Coordinates of C-alpha atoms in Angstrom, one line a residue:
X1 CA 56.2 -65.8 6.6
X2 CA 52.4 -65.7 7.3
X3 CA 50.7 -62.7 7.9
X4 CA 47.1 -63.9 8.3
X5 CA 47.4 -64.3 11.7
X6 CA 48.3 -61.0 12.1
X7 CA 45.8 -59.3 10.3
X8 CA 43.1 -61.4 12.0
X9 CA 44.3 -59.9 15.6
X10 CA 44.4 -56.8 14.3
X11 CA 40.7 -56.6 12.4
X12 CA 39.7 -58.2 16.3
X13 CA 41.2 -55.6 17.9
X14 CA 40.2 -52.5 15.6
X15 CA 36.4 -53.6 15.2
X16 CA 35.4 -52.9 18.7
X17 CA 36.9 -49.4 18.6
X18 CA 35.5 -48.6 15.2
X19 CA 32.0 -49.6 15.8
X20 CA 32.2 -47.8 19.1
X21 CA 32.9 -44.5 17.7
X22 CA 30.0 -44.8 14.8
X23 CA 27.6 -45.7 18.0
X24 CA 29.2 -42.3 19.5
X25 CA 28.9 -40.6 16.2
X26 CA 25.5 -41.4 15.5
X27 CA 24.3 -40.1 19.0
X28 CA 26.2 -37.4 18.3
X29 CA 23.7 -37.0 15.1
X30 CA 20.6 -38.1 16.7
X31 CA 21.0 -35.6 19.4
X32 CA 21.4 -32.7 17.2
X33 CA 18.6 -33.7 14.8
X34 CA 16.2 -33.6 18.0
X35 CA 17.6 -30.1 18.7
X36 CA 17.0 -28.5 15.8
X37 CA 13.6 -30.4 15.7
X38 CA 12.7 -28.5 19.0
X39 CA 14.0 -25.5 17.9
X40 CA 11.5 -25.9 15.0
X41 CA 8.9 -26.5 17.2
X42 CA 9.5 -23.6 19.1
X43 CA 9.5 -21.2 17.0
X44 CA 6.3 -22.3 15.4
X45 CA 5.0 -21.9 18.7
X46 CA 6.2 -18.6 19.2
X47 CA 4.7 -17.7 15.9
X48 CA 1.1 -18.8 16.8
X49 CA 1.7 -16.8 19.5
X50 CA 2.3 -14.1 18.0
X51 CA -1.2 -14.8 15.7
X52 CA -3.2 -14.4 18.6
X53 CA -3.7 -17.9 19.8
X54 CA -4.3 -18.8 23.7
X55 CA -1.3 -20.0 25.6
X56 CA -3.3 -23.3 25.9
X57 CA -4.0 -24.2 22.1
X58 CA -0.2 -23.3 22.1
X59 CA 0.6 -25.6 24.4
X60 CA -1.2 -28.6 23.3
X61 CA 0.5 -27.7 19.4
X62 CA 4.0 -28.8 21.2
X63 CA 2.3 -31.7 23.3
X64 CA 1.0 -32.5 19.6
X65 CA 4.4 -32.3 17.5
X66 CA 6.7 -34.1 20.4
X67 CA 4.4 -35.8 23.7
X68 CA 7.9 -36.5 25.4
X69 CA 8.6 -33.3 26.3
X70 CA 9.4 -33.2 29.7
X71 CA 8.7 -29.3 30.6
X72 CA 7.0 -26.4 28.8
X73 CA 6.6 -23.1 29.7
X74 CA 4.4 -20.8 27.5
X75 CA 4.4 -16.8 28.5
X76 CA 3.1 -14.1 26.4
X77 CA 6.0 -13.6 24.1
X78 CA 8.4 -16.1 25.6
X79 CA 8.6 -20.1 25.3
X80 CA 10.7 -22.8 27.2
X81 CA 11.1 -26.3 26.2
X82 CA 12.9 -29.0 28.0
X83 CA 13.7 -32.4 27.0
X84 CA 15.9 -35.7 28.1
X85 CA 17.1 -38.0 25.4
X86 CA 18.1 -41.3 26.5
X87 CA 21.5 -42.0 24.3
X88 CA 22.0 -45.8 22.5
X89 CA 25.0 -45.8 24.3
X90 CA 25.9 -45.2 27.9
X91 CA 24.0 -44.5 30.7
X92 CA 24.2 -40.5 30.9
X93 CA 21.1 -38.9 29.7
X94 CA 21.0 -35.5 27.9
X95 CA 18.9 -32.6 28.3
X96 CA 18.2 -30.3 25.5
X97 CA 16.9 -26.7 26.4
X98 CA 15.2 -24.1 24.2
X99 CA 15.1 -20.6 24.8
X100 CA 12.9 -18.8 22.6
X101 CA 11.7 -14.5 22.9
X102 CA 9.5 -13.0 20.5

């Protein structure tokens, strides 16, 4: 009996599945990386805030780290990014919000 056959069908059917989930997984990855990037950003923010610089020079710091930032909002002690990330798979988008209160 000859089982190449077999395990030819079977890699063909597999391989689509597999690579589909490292191209979910890896998403998966990139969108958390870009969240804990903005929450780094943030915070640094928050912290030359808290120095004494003007809401403006803030501002332009988090235009300067990341320019895709869709909207910022810079208060006294209080900052608020927004983001979309476009995935490599799909056609959802994802939005990534940080809250930040010092």
């Amino acid at each position: 009996m000859n089982n190449k056959g077999q395990s030819l069908v079977l890699f063909v059917i597999i391989l689509p599945i597999v690579v589909l989930l490292f191209i979910f997984l890896f998403d998966i990855a990139n969108l958390s990386m870009e969240k804990i990037r903005l929450n780094s950003i943030a915070e640094e923010a928050l912290q030359y805030l808290k120095e004494g610089k003007d809401i403006e020079q803030v501002n332009e710091y988090i235009i300067k780290n990341d320019s895709s930032i869709e909207i910022i909002s810079v208060e006294i002690d209080k900052i608020y990014i927004r983001k979309y990330i476009k995935p490599y798979f799909g056609d959802k988008t994802y939005k990534i919000e940080i809250h930040k209160k010092g």
